[in-house]
PDB file of C-alpha atoms in Angstrom:
ATOM      1  CA  UNK D   1       0.000   0.000   0.000  1.00 76.00           C
ATOM      2  CA  UNK D   2       1.289   3.446  -0.906  1.00 87.00           C
ATOM      3  CA  UNK D   3       2.171   6.190   1.546  1.00 91.00           C
ATOM      4  CA  UNK D   4      -0.356   8.979   1.147  1.00 95.00           C
ATOM      5  CA  UNK D   5      -1.623  12.078   2.896  1.00 96.00           C
ATOM      6  CA  UNK D   6      -5.088  12.927   4.042  1.00 97.00           C
ATOM      7  CA  UNK D   7      -6.798  15.866   5.664  1.00 98.00           C
ATOM      8  CA  UNK D   8      -8.512  15.714   9.044  1.00 98.00           C
ATOM      9  CA  UNK D   9     -10.368  18.119  11.306  1.00 98.00           C
ATOM     10  CA  UNK D  10     -11.068  17.704  14.986  1.00 98.00           C
ATOM     11  CA  UNK D  11     -14.394  19.528  15.102  1.00 98.00           C
ATOM     12  CA  UNK D  12     -15.618  22.133  17.623  1.00 98.00           C
ATOM     13  CA  UNK D  13     -17.618  19.601  19.670  1.00 97.00           C
ATOM     14  CA  UNK D  14     -14.546  17.449  20.313  1.00 98.00           C
ATOM     15  CA  UNK D  15     -12.370  20.494  21.124  1.00 98.00           C
ATOM     16  CA  UNK D  16     -15.077  21.863  23.439  1.00 98.00           C
ATOM     17  CA  UNK D  17     -15.417  18.461  25.165  1.00 98.00           C
ATOM     18  CA  UNK D  18     -11.643  18.322  25.697  1.00 98.00           C
ATOM     19  CA  UNK D  19     -11.114  15.044  23.811  1.00 98.00           C
ATOM     20  CA  UNK D  20      -8.747  16.395  21.147  1.00 98.00           C
ATOM     21  CA  UNK D  21      -5.739  14.926  22.962  1.00 98.00           C
ATOM     22  CA  UNK D  22      -7.344  11.499  23.008  1.00 98.00           C
ATOM     23  CA  UNK D  23      -8.094  11.777  19.285  1.00 98.00           C
ATOM     24  CA  UNK D  24      -4.500  12.814  18.537  1.00 98.00           C
ATOM     25  CA  UNK D  25      -3.201   9.870  20.581  1.00 98.00           C
ATOM     26  CA  UNK D  26      -5.432   7.460  18.664  1.00 98.00           C
ATOM     27  CA  UNK D  27      -4.171   8.860  15.372  1.00 98.00           C
ATOM     28  CA  UNK D  28      -0.585   8.173  16.397  1.00 97.00           C
ATOM     29  CA  UNK D  29      -1.466   4.790  17.937  1.00 97.00           C
ATOM     30  CA  UNK D  30      -2.968   3.807  14.575  1.00 97.00           C
ATOM     31  CA  UNK D  31       0.413   4.436  12.933  1.00 96.00           C
ATOM     32  CA  UNK D  32      -0.503   7.662  11.165  1.00 97.00           C
ATOM     33  CA  UNK D  33       2.000  10.514  11.279  1.00 96.00           C
ATOM     34  CA  UNK D  34       0.787  14.037  11.991  1.00 97.00           C
ATOM     35  CA  UNK D  35       2.782  16.070   9.466  1.00 97.00           C
ATOM     36  CA  UNK D  36       0.916  19.366   9.983  1.00 97.00           C
ATOM     37  CA  UNK D  37      -1.404  20.676  12.668  1.00 98.00           C
ATOM     38  CA  UNK D  38      -2.978  23.988  13.625  1.00 98.00           C
ATOM     39  CA  UNK D  39      -5.709  25.094  15.950  1.00 98.00           C
ATOM     40  CA  UNK D  40      -7.917  27.797  14.504  1.00 98.00           C
ATOM     41  CA  UNK D  41     -11.285  29.468  14.649  1.00 98.00           C
ATOM     42  CA  UNK D  42     -12.997  29.173  11.267  1.00 98.00           C
ATOM     43  CA  UNK D  43     -14.683  32.282   9.941  1.00 98.00           C
ATOM     44  CA  UNK D  44     -18.076  31.919   8.281  1.00 98.00           C
ATOM     45  CA  UNK D  45     -16.600  32.640   4.816  1.00 98.00           C
ATOM     46  CA  UNK D  46     -13.876  30.013   5.364  1.00 97.00           C
ATOM     47  CA  UNK D  47     -16.401  27.401   6.519  1.00 98.00           C
ATOM     48  CA  UNK D  48     -18.722  28.215   3.610  1.00 98.00           C
ATOM     49  CA  UNK D  49     -15.832  27.863   1.176  1.00 97.00           C
ATOM     50  CA  UNK D  50     -14.613  24.608   2.656  1.00 97.00           C
ATOM     51  CA  UNK D  51     -18.091  23.041   2.647  1.00 95.00           C
ATOM     52  CA  UNK D  52     -19.164  24.649  -0.686  1.00 95.00           C
ATOM     53  CA  UNK D  53     -19.919  21.192  -2.082  1.00 93.00           C
ATOM     54  CA  UNK D  54     -22.893  21.113   0.314  1.00 94.00           C
ATOM     55  CA  UNK D  55     -24.148  24.668  -0.347  1.00 96.00           C
ATOM     56  CA  UNK D  56     -27.415  23.515  -1.942  1.00 97.00           C
ATOM     57  CA  UNK D  57     -28.230  21.086   0.855  1.00 95.00           C
ATOM     58  CA  UNK D  58     -30.724  22.054   3.578  1.00 95.00           C
ATOM     59  CA  UNK D  59     -28.191  21.477   6.381  1.00 94.00           C
ATOM     60  CA  UNK D  60     -25.553  23.840   4.934  1.00 96.00           C
ATOM     61  CA  UNK D  61     -26.287  26.855   7.169  1.00 97.00           C
ATOM     62  CA  UNK D  62     -26.396  24.661  10.289  1.00 96.00           C
ATOM     63  CA  UNK D  63     -23.086  23.063   9.284  1.00 96.00           C
ATOM     64  CA  UNK D  64     -21.433  26.458   8.847  1.00 97.00           C
ATOM     65  CA  UNK D  65     -22.825  27.636  12.195  1.00 97.00           C
ATOM     66  CA  UNK D  66     -21.540  24.509  13.931  1.00 97.00           C
ATOM     67  CA  UNK D  67     -18.073  24.641  12.341  1.00 97.00           C
ATOM     68  CA  UNK D  68     -17.688  28.287  13.384  1.00 98.00           C
ATOM     69  CA  UNK D  69     -19.020  27.709  16.934  1.00 98.00           C
ATOM     70  CA  UNK D  70     -15.573  27.120  18.411  1.00 98.00           C
ATOM     71  CA  UNK D  71     -11.987  26.247  17.571  1.00 98.00           C
ATOM     72  CA  UNK D  72     -11.080  23.315  15.335  1.00 98.00           C
ATOM     73  CA  UNK D  73      -7.805  21.474  14.887  1.00 98.00           C
ATOM     74  CA  UNK D  74      -6.809  20.989  11.255  1.00 98.00           C
ATOM     75  CA  UNK D  75      -4.379  18.174  10.496  1.00 98.00           C
ATOM     76  CA  UNK D  76      -2.474  16.572   7.679  1.00 98.00           C
ATOM     77  CA  UNK D  77      -1.944  12.872   8.293  1.00 97.00           C
ATOM     78  CA  UNK D  78       0.519  10.672   6.441  1.00 96.00           C
ATOM     79  CA  UNK D  79       0.962   6.934   6.261  1.00 95.00           C
ATOM     80  CA  UNK D  80       0.339   3.817   4.241  1.00 95.00           C
ATOM     81  CA  UNK D  81      -3.238   3.965   3.031  1.00 96.00           C
ATOM     82  CA  UNK D  82      -3.787   7.054   5.199  1.00 97.00           C
ATOM     83  CA  UNK D  83      -7.181   7.953   3.699  1.00 97.00           C
ATOM     84  CA  UNK D  84      -8.735   4.556   4.414  1.00 97.00           C
ATOM     85  CA  UNK D  85      -6.979   4.244   7.774  1.00 97.00           C
ATOM     86  CA  UNK D  86      -8.314   7.614   8.908  1.00 98.00           C
ATOM     87  CA  UNK D  87     -11.842   6.910   7.656  1.00 97.00           C
ATOM     88  CA  UNK D  88     -11.850   3.517   9.426  1.00 97.00           C
ATOM     89  CA  UNK D  89     -10.614   5.161  12.638  1.00 98.00           C
ATOM     90  CA  UNK D  90     -13.352   7.814  12.435  1.00 98.00           C
ATOM     91  CA  UNK D  91     -16.214   5.401  11.769  1.00 97.00           C
ATOM     92  CA  UNK D  92     -19.504   6.195  10.000  1.00 95.00           C
ATOM     93  CA  UNK D  93     -20.494   9.847   9.561  1.00 90.00           C
ATOM     94  CA  UNK D  94     -23.536   9.522  11.820  1.00 92.00           C
ATOM     95  CA  UNK D  95     -22.216   8.974  15.323  1.00 94.00           C
ATOM     96  CA  UNK D  96     -25.396   7.072  16.172  1.00 93.00           C
ATOM     97  CA  UNK D  97     -24.326   4.420  13.623  1.00 95.00           C
ATOM     98  CA  UNK D  98     -20.643   4.418  14.621  1.00 95.00           C
ATOM     99  CA  UNK D  99     -19.465   1.486  16.715  1.00 96.00           C
ATOM    100  CA  UNK D 100     -17.646   1.873  20.012  1.00 96.00           C
ATOM    101  CA  UNK D 101     -13.927   2.075  19.433  1.00 97.00           C
ATOM    102  CA  UNK D 102     -14.267   4.500  16.519  1.00 97.00           C
ATOM    103  CA  UNK D 103     -13.756   8.210  17.107  1.00 98.00           C
ATOM    104  CA  UNK D 104     -17.290   9.110  16.127  1.00 97.00           C
ATOM    105  CA  UNK D 105     -18.727   6.237  18.148  1.00 97.00           C
ATOM    106  CA  UNK D 106     -16.785   7.247  21.248  1.00 97.00           C
ATOM    107  CA  UNK D 107     -16.789  11.051  20.967  1.00 98.00           C
ATOM    108  CA  UNK D 108     -19.602  12.083  18.596  1.00 96.00           C
ATOM    109  CA  UNK D 109     -23.242  12.571  19.495  1.00 93.00           C
ATOM    110  CA  UNK D 110     -25.107  12.656  16.166  1.00 92.00           C
ATOM    111  CA  UNK D 111     -24.786  13.290  12.429  1.00 87.00           C
ATOM    112  CA  UNK D 112     -23.536  16.880  12.807  1.00 87.00           C
ATOM    113  CA  UNK D 113     -21.576  16.780  16.044  1.00 93.00           C
ATOM    114  CA  UNK D 114     -19.484  13.793  15.068  1.00 96.00           C
ATOM    115  CA  UNK D 115     -16.076  14.914  16.407  1.00 97.00           C
ATOM    116  CA  UNK D 116     -14.043  14.570  13.204  1.00 98.00           C
ATOM    117  CA  UNK D 117     -13.890  15.154   9.460  1.00 97.00           C
ATOM    118  CA  UNK D 118     -11.751  13.357   6.932  1.00 97.00           C
ATOM    119  CA  UNK D 119     -11.111  13.385   3.216  1.00 96.00           C
ATOM    120  CA  UNK D 120     -12.792  10.631   1.242  1.00 95.00           C
ATOM    121  CA  UNK D 121     -10.433  10.313  -1.741  1.00 96.00           C
ATOM    122  CA  UNK D 122      -6.938  11.351  -2.892  1.00 96.00           C
ATOM    123  CA  UNK D 123      -8.290  14.276  -4.957  1.00 96.00           C
ATOM    124  CA  UNK D 124     -10.389  15.533  -2.047  1.00 96.00           C
ATOM    125  CA  UNK D 125      -7.429  15.165   0.313  1.00 96.00           C
ATOM    126  CA  UNK D 126      -5.222  17.320  -1.953  1.00 96.00           C
ATOM    127  CA  UNK D 127      -7.883  20.032  -2.187  1.00 96.00           C
ATOM    128  CA  UNK D 128      -8.668  20.021   1.526  1.00 97.00           C
ATOM    129  CA  UNK D 129      -5.007  20.022   2.592  1.00 97.00           C
ATOM    130  CA  UNK D 130      -4.289  22.990   0.323  1.00 96.00           C
ATOM    131  CA  UNK D 131      -7.348  24.854   1.661  1.00 97.00           C
ATOM    132  CA  UNK D 132      -5.787  25.010   5.132  1.00 97.00           C
ATOM    133  CA  UNK D 133      -2.030  24.504   4.696  1.00 97.00           C
ATOM    134  CA  UNK D 134       0.710  25.751   2.418  1.00 93.00           C
ATOM    135  CA  UNK D 135       3.587  23.440   1.495  1.00 89.00           C
ATOM    136  CA  UNK D 136       5.958  25.063   3.993  1.00 90.00           C
ATOM    137  CA  UNK D 137       3.699  24.092   6.900  1.00 94.00           C
ATOM    138  CA  UNK D 138       3.855  20.362   6.145  1.00 92.00           C
ATOM    139  CA  UNK D 139       6.725  18.241   7.408  1.00 88.00           C
ATOM    140  CA  UNK D 140       7.436  15.147   5.346  1.00 74.00           C
ATOM    141  CA  UNK D 141       8.484  12.697   8.045  1.00 61.00           C
ATOM    142  CA  UNK D 142      10.020  10.303   5.526  1.00 58.00           C
ATOM    143  CA  UNK D 143      12.481  13.010   4.475  1.00 53.00           C
ATOM    144  CA  UNK D 144      13.262  13.915   8.090  1.00 47.00           C
ATOM    145  CA  UNK D 145      14.368  10.397   9.061  1.00 46.00           C
ATOM    146  CA  UNK D 146      18.112   9.684   9.068  1.00 47.00           C
ATOM    147  CA  UNK D 147      19.341   7.113   6.541  1.00 51.00           C
ATOM    148  CA  UNK D 148      19.468   3.546   7.827  1.00 50.00           C
TER     149      UNK D 148
END
């Protein structure tokens, strides 16, 4: 399996409930490398731009309000099959359907307040990473390791 990058957000509900550290630990325990991270407060225009794909959906305004309701932690994760690994670790989008042991099952409460976001494909990951990070903010851990 190829080493790839994916984008992740620890959402305002998880930050507010003080479980971000547990989520970060689970990311690392799963073997994913955190190659970029920043805590930020999304503005309404930034949230609307990021979730523009949903702009015609009835939940769009509620989603923007939720994502701007408190700080988020944006991440770039790297590892073998990182997109699938991260999505498996998160669990189903609706926390009510997410099994215990997944991030959404353990820390989410419903479809909206589901603790985390993750890219669903390589193209989406590239777009989402570039929405929040420039190349100079991402550390490639494979390049930082000393030769064996």
